[in-house]
mmCIF file of C-alpha atoms and ligand atoms in Angstrom:
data_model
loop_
_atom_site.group_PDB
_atom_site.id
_atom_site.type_symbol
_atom_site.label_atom_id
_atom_site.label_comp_id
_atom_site.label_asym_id
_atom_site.label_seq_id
_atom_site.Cartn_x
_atom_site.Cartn_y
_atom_site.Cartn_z
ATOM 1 C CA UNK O 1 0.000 0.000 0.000
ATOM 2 C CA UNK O 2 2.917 2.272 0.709
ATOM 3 C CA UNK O 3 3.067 3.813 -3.157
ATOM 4 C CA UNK O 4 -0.044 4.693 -3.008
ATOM 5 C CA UNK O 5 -0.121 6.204 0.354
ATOM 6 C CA UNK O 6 2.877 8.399 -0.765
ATOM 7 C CA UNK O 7 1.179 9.110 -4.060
ATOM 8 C CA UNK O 8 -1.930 10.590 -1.608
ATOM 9 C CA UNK O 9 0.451 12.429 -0.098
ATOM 10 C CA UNK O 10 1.898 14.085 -2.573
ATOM 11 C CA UNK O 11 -1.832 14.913 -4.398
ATOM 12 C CA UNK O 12 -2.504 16.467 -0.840
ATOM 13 C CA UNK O 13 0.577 18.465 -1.055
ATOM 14 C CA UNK O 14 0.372 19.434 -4.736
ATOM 15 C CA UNK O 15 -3.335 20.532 -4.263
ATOM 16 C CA UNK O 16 -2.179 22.885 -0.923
ATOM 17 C CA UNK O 17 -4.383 21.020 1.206
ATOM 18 C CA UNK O 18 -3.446 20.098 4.591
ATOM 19 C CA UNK O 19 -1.994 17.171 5.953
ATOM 20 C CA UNK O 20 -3.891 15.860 9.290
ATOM 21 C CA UNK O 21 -2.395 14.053 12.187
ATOM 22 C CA UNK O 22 -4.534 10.416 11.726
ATOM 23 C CA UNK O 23 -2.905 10.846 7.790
ATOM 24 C CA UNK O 24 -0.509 8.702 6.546
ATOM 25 C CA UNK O 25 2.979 10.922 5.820
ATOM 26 C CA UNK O 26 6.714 10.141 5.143
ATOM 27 C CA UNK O 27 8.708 9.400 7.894
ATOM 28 C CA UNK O 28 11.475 12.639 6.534
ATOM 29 C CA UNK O 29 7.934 14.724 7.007
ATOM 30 C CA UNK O 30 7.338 14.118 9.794
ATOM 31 C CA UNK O 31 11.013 14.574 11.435
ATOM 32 C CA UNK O 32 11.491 18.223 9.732
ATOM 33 C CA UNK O 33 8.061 19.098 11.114
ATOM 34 C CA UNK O 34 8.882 18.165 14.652
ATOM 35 C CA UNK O 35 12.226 19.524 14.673
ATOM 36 C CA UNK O 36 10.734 22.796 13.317
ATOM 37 C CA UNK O 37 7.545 22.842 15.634
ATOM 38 C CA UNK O 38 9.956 22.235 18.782
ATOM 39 C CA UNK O 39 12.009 24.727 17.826
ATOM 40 C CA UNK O 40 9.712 27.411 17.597
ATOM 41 C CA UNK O 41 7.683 26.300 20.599
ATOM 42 C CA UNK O 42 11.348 26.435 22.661
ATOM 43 C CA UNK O 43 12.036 29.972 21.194
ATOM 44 C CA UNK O 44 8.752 31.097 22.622
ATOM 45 C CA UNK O 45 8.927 29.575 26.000
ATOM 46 C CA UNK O 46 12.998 30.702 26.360
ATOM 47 C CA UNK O 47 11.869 33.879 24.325
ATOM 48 C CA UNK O 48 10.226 34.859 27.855
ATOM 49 C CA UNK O 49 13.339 35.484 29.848
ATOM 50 C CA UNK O 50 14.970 38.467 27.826
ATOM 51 C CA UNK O 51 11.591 40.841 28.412
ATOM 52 C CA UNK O 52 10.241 39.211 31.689
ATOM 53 C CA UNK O 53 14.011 40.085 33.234
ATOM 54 C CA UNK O 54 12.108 43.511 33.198
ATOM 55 C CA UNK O 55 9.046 42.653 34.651
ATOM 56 C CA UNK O 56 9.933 44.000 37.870
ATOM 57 C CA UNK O 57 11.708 47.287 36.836
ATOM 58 C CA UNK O 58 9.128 48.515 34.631
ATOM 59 C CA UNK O 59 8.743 52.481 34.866
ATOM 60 C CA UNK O 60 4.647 52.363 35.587
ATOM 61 C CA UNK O 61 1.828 50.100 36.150
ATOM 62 C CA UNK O 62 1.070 50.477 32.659
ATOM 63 C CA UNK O 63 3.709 49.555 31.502
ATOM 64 C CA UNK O 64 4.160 46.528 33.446
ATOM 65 C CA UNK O 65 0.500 45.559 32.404
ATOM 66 C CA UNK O 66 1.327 45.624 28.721
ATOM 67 C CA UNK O 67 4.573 43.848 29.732
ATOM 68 C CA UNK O 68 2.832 40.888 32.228
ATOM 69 C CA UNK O 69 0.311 40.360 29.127
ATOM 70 C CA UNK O 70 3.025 40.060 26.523
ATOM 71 C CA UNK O 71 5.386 37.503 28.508
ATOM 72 C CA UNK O 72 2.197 35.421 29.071
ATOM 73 C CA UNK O 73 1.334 35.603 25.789
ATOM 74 C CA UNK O 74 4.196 33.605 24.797
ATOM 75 C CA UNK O 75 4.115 31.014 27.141
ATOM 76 C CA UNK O 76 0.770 30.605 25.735
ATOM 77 C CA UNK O 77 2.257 30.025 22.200
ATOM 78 C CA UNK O 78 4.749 27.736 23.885
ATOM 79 C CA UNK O 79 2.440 25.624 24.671
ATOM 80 C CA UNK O 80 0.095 25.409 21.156
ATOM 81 C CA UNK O 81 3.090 24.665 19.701
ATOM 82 C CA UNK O 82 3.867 21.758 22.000
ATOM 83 C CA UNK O 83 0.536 20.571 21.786
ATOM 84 C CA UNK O 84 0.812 21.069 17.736
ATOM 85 C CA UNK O 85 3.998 18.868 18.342
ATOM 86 C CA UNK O 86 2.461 16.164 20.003
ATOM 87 C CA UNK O 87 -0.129 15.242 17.161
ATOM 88 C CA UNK O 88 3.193 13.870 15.116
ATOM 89 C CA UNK O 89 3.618 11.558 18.075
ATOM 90 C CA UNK O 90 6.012 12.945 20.472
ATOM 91 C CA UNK O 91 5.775 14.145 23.933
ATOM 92 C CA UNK O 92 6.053 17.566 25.509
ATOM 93 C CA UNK O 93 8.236 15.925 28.560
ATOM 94 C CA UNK O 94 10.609 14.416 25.633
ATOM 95 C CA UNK O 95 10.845 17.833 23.540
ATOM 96 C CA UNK O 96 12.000 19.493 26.826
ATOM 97 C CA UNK O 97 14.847 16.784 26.961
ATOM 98 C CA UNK O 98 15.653 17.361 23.874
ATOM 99 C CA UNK O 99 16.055 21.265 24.431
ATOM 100 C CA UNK O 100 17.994 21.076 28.144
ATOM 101 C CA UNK O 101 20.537 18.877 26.477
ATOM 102 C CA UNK O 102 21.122 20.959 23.770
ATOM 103 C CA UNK O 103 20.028 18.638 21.353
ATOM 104 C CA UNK O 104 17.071 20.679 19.976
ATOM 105 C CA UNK O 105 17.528 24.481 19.089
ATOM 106 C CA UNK O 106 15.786 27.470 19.811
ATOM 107 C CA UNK O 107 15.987 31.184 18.197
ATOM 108 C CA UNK O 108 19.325 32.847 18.318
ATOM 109 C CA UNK O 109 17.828 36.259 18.686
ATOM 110 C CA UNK O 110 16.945 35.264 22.754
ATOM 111 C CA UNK O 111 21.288 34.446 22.744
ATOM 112 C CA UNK O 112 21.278 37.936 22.899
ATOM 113 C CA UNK O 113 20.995 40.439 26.431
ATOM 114 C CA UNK O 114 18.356 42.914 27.466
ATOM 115 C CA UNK O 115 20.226 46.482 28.723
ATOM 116 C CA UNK O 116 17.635 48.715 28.852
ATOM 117 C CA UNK O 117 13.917 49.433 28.655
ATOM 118 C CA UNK O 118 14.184 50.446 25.496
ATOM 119 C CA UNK O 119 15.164 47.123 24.537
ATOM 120 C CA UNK O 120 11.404 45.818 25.733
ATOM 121 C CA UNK O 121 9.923 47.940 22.635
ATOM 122 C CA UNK O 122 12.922 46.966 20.283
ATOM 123 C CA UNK O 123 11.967 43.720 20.646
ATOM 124 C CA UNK O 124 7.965 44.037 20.232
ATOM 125 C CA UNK O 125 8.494 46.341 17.150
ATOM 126 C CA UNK O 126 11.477 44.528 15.227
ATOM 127 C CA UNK O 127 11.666 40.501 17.130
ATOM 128 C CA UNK O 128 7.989 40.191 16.957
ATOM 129 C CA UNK O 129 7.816 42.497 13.424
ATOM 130 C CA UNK O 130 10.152 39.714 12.499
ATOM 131 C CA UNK O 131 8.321 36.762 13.765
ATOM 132 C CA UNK O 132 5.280 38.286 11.867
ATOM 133 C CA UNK O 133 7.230 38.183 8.935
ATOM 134 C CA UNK O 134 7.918 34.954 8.908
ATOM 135 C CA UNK O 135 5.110 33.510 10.626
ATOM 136 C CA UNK O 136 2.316 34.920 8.567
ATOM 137 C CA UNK O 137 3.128 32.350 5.691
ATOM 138 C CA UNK O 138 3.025 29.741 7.886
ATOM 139 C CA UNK O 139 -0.538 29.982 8.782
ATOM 140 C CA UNK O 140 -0.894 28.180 5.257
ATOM 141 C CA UNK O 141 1.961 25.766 6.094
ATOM 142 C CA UNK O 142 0.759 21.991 5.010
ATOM 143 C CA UNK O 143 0.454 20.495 8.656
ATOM 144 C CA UNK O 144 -2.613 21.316 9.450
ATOM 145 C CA UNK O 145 -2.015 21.820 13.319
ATOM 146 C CA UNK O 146 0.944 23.887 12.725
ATOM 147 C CA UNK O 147 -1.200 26.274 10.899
ATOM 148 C CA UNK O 148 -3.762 26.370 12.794
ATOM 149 C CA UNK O 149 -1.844 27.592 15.848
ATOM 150 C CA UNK O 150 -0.023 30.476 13.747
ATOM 151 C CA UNK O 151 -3.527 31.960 13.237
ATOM 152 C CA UNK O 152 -4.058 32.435 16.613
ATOM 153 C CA UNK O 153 -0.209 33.156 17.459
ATOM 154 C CA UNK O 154 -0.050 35.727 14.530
ATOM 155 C CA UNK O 155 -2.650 37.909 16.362
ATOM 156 C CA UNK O 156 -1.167 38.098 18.786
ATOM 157 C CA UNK O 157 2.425 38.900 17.918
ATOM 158 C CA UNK O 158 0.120 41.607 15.774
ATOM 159 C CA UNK O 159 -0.758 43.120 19.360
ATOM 160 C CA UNK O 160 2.786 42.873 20.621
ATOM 161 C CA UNK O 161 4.482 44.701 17.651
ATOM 162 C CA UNK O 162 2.037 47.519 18.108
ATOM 163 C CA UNK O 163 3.219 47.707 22.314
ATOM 164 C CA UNK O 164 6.761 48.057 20.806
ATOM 165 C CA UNK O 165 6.544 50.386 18.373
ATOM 166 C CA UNK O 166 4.044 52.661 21.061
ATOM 167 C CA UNK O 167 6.517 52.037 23.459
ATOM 168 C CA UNK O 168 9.026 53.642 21.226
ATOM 169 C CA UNK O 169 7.284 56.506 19.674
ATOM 170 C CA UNK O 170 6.580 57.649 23.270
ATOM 171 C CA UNK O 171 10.594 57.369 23.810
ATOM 172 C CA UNK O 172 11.219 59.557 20.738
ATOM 173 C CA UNK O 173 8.791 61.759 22.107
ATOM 174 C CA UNK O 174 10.651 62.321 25.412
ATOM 175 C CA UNK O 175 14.170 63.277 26.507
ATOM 176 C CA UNK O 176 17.515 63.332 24.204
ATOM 177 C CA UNK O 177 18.383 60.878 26.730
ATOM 178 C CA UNK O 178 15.411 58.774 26.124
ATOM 179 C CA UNK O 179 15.597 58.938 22.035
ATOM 180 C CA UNK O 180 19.936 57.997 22.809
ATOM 181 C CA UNK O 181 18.388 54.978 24.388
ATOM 182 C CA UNK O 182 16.066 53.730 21.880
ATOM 183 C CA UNK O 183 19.278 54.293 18.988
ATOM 184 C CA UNK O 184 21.438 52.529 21.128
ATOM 185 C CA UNK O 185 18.856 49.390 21.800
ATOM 186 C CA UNK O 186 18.072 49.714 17.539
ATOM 187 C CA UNK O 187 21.345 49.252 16.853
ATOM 188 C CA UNK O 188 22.112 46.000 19.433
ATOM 189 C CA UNK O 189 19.506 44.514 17.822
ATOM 190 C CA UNK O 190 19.364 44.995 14.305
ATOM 191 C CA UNK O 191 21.765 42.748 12.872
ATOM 192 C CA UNK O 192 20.680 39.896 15.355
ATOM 193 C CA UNK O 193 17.131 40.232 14.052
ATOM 194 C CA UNK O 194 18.111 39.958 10.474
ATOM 195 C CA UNK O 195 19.576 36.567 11.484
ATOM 196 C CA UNK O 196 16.476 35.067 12.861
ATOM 197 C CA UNK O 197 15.309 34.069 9.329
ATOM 198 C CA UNK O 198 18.250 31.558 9.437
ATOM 199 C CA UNK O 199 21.187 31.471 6.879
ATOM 200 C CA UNK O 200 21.105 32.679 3.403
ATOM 201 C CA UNK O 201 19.332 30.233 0.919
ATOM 202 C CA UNK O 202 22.393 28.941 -0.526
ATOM 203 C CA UNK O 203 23.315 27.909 3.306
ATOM 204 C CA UNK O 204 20.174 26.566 4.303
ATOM 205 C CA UNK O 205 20.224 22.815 4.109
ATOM 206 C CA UNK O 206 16.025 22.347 4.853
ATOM 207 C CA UNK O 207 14.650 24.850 2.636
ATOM 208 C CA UNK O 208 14.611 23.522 -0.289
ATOM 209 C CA UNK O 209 13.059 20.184 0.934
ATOM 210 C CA UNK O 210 10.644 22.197 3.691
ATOM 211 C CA UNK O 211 9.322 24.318 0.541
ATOM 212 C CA UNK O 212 8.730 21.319 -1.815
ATOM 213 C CA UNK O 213 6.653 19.849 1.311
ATOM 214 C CA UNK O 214 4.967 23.395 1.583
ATOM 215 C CA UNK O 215 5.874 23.137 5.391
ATOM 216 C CA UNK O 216 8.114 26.514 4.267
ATOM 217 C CA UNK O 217 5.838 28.855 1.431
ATOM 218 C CA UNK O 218 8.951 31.407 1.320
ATOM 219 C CA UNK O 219 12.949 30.734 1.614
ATOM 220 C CA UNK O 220 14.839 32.584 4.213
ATOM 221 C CA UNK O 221 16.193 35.462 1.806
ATOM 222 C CA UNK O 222 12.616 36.276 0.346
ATOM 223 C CA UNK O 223 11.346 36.877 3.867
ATOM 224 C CA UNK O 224 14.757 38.763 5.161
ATOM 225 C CA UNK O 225 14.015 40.976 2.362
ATOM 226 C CA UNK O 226 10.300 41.173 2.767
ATOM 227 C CA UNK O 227 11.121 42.532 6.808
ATOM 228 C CA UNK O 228 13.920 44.776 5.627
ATOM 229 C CA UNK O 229 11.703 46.134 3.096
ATOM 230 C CA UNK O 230 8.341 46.721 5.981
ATOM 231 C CA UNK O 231 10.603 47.871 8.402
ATOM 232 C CA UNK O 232 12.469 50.989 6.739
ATOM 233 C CA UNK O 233 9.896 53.215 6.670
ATOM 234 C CA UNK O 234 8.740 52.659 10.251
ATOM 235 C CA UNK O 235 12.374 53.491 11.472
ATOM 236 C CA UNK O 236 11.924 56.906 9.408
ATOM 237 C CA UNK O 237 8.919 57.687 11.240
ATOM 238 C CA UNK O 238 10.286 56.997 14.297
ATOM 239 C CA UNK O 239 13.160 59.022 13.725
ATOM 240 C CA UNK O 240 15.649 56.573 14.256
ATOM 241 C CA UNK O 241 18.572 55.116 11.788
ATOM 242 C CA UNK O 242 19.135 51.658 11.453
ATOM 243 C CA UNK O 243 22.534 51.015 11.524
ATOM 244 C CA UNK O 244 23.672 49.756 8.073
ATOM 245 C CA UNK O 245 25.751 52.013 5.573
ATOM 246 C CA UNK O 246 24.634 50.053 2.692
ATOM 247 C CA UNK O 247 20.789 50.322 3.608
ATOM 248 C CA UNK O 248 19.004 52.045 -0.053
ATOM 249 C CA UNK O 249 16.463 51.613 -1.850
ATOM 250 C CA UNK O 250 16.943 49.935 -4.982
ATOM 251 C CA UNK O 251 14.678 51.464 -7.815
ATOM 252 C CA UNK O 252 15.219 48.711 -10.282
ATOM 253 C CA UNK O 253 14.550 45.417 -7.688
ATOM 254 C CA UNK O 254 11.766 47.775 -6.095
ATOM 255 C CA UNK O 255 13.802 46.527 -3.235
ATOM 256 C CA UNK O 256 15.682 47.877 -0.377
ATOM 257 C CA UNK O 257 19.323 46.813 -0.470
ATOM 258 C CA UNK O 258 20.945 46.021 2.312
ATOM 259 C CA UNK O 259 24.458 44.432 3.891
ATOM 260 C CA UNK O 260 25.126 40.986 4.890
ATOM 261 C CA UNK O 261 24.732 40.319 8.695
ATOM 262 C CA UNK O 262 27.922 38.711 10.245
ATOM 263 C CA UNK O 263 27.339 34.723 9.681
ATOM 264 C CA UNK O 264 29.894 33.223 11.572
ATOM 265 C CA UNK O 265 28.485 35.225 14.871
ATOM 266 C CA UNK O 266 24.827 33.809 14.093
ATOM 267 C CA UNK O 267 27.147 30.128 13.949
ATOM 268 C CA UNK O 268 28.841 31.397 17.484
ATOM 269 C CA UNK O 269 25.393 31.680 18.720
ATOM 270 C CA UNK O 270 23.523 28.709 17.269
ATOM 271 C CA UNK O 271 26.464 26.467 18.681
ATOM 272 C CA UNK O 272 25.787 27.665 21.959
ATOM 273 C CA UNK O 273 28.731 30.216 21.973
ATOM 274 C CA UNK O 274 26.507 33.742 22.441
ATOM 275 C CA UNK O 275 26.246 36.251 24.946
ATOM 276 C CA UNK O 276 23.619 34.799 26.774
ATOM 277 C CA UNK O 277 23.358 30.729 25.594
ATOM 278 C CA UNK O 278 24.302 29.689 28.933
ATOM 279 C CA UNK O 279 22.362 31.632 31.430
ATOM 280 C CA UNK O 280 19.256 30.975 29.491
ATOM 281 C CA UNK O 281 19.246 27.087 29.432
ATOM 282 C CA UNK O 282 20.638 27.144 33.372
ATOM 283 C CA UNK O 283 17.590 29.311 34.033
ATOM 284 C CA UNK O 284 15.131 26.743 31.713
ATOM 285 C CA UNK O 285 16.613 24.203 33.483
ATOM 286 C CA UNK O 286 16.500 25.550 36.876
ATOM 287 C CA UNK O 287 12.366 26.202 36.350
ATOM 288 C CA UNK O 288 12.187 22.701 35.005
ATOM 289 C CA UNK O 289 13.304 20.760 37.960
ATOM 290 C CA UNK O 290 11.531 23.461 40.438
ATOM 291 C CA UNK O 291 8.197 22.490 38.695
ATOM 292 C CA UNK O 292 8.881 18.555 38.930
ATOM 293 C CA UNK O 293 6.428 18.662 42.620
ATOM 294 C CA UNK O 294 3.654 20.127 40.251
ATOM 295 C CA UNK O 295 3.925 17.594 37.164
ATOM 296 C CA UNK O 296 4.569 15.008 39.938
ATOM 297 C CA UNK O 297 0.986 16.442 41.655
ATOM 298 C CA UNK O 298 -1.049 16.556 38.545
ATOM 299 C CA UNK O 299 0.377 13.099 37.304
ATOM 300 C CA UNK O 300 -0.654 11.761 40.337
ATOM 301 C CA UNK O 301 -4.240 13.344 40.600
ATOM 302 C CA UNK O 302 -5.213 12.170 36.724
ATOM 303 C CA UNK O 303 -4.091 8.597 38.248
ATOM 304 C CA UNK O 304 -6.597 8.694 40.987
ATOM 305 C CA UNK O 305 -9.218 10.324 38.991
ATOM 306 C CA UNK O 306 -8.741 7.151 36.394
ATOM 307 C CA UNK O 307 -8.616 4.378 38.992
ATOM 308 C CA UNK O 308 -12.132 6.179 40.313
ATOM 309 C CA UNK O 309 -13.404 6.231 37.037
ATOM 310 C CA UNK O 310 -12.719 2.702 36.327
ATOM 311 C CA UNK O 311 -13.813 1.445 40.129
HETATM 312 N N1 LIG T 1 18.156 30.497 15.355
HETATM 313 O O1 LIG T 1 18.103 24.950 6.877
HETATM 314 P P1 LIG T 1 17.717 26.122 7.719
HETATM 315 C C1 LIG T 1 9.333 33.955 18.396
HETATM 316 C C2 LIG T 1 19.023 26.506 12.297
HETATM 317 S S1 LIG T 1 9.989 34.044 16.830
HETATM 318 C C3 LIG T 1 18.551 29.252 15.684
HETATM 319 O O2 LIG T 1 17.440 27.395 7.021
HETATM 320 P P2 LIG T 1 14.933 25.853 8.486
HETATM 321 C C4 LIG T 1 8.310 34.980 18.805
HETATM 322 C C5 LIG T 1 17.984 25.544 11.759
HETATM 323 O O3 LIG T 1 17.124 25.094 12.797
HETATM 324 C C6 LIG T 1 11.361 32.869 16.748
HETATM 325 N N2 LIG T 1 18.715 28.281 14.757
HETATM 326 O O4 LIG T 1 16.508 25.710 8.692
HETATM 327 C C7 LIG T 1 8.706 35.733 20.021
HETATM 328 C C8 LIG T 1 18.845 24.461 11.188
HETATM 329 O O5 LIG T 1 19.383 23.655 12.238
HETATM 330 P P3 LIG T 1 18.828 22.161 12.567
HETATM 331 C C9 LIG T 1 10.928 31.448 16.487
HETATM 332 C C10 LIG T 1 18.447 28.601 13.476
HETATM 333 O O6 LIG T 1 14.286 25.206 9.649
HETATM 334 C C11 LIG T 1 9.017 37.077 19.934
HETATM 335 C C12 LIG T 1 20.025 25.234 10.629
HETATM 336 O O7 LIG T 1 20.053 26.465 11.346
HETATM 337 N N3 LIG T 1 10.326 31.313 15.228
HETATM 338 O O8 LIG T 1 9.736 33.073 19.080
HETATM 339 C C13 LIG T 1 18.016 29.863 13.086
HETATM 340 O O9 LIG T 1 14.530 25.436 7.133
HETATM 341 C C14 LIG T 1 9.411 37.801 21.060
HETATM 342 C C15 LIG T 1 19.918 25.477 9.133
HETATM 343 O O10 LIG T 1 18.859 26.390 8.800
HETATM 344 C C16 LIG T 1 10.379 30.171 14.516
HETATM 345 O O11 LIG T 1 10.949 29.183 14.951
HETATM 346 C C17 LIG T 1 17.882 30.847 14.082
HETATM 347 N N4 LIG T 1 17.498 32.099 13.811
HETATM 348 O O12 LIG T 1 14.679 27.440 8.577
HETATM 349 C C18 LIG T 1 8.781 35.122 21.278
HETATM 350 C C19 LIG T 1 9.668 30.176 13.191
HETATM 351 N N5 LIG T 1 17.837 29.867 11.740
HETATM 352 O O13 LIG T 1 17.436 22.352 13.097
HETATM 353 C C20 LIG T 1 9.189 35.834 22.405
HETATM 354 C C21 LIG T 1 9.520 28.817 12.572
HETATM 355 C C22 LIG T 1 18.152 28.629 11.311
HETATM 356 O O14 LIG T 1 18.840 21.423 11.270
HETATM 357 C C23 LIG T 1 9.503 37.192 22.286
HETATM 358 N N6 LIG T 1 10.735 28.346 12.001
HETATM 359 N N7 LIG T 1 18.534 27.877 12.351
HETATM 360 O O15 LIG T 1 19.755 21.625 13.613
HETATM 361 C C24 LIG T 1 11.167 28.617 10.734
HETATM 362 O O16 LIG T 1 10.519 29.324 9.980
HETATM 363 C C25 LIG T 1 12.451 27.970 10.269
HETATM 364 O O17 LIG T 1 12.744 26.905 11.139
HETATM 365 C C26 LIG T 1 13.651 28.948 10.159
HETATM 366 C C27 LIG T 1 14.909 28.151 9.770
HETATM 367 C C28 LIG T 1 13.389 30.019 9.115
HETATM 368 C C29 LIG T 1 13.936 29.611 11.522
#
């Protein structure tokens, strides 16, 4: 039955439709789809510590509303995507493995430290602007679960760019010492954020398979350029200058142009080598094995609740 099966497949595929957990899918599918799934799941759940590091020092109660709403936000994602993950047959206690011994990734953007304030609306505006980018087109990725969760996700990523940029704007609003900030936070990030659509195309070893599956719609360059190209004009209106000399527009792509981010740093920091690799896995791991008494609890309650079911 197999060629047929893989002949259904590919009809499904060829026809954009989605692929369902109960359906029958190549073994090659199904590994690219978990590895991306956990990855992005891990990104949001470690993508927590950079912002909620300021939970506690925000300068009002508004601000730390916004801030509370966002960080919980993306534990929230975390866990879709975990639960998106375990319809291709794996667990969430065996992902976590995975990621606390290194042997699963997450984003290299959250490798990278959190100085100031200003850095809480430099990462709504251009993390989450990013994310956006490149999560958009996965709402019509070909796992059905996957996309179903980037709806939802994608809305809300659409609230927390808008907290960053506001957040901003009201900085460029303020003090020279205020606007000094947000340049200085723009220009830590910028090159880092570029990096989160992975490597060039020629360096990307899944693209071209993840595209022919229609996990991927868009390679890695299309949607770096696709950011670059959003994102200019909202750093004009906020006043600020992103820092890259070779940043013009480009009247005959209809393109912005732009310079290559520093690839063998993004390597540094996806081998575990950045600023802040190791003080964000201690501090997963450290939350992990505090929460074993309530995964202990709750495994322990369904068991009773089962055996009193089944008396
Ligand atoms: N960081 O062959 P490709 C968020 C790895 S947004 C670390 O091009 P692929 C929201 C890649 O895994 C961030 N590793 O790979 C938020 C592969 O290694 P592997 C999360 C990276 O999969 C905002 C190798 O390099 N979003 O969390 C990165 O076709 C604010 C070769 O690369 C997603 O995960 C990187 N930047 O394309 C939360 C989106 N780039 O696995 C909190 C879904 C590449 O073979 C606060 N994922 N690598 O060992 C994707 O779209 C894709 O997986 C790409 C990479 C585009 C990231």
């Amino acid at each position: 039955a197999e060629p047929d099966l893989q002949a259904a497949f590919d009809a499904t595929i060829d026809r954009h439709d989605r692929i369902e957990p109960r359906d029958w899918m190549p073994d090659a599918y199904r590994k690219t789809l978990v590895r991306q799934i956990a990855q992005h799941a891990h990104s949001e759940i470690i993508g927590m510590q950079p912002e909620g590091n300021w939970i506690g020092r925000a300068p009002s109660l508004r601000r730390k509303a916004i801030l509370l709403a966002k960080v919980q936000d993306e534990a929230g994602h975390g866990l879709y995507l975990y639960s998106a993950c375990e319809t291709l047959g794996v667990s969430r206690a065996e992902l976590t493995e995975l990621l606390l011994s290194g042997r699963q990734k997450y984003s290299s953007i959250f490798n990278y430290p959190t100085l100031s304030y200003a850095d809480v609306g430099t990462i709504g505006w251009l993390v989450d602007g990013a994310a956006i980018c490149n999560q958009v087109p996965l709402c019509r990725t070909s796992y059905g679960p996957y996309g179903r969760a980037m709806i939802r996700i994608c809305k809300e990523e659409s609230f927390h760019q808008r907290q960053g940029y506001e957040l901003l704007m009201t900085m460029m609003r303020g003090t020279d010492e205020q606007r000094a900030m947000v340049q200085e936070s723009v220009n830590r990030f910028w090159w880092p954020v570029l990096m989160m659509f992975g490597p060039p195309d020629a360096q990307s070893p899944n693209s071209a398979q993840s595209m022919a599956w229609g996990i991927k719609r868009n390679s890695n360059d299309e949607l770096r350029q696709k950011f670059v190209d959003m994102t200019v004009p909202q750093a004009e209106a906020l006043g600020v200058t992103l820092p890259d000399p070779g940043l013009r527009w480009n009247e005959e792509r209809g393109h912005y142009d732009f310079g290559e981010p520093d690839w063998q740093e993004f390597a540094a920091v996806i081998r575990g080598d950045g600023p802040c690799n190791a003080q964000r896995l201690a501090h997963r791991r450290a939350a992990h094995e505090e929460g074993a008494w309530v995964r202990e609890a709750a495994t322990a309650f369904a068991a009773r609740e089962a055996a009193l079911r089944d008396s």
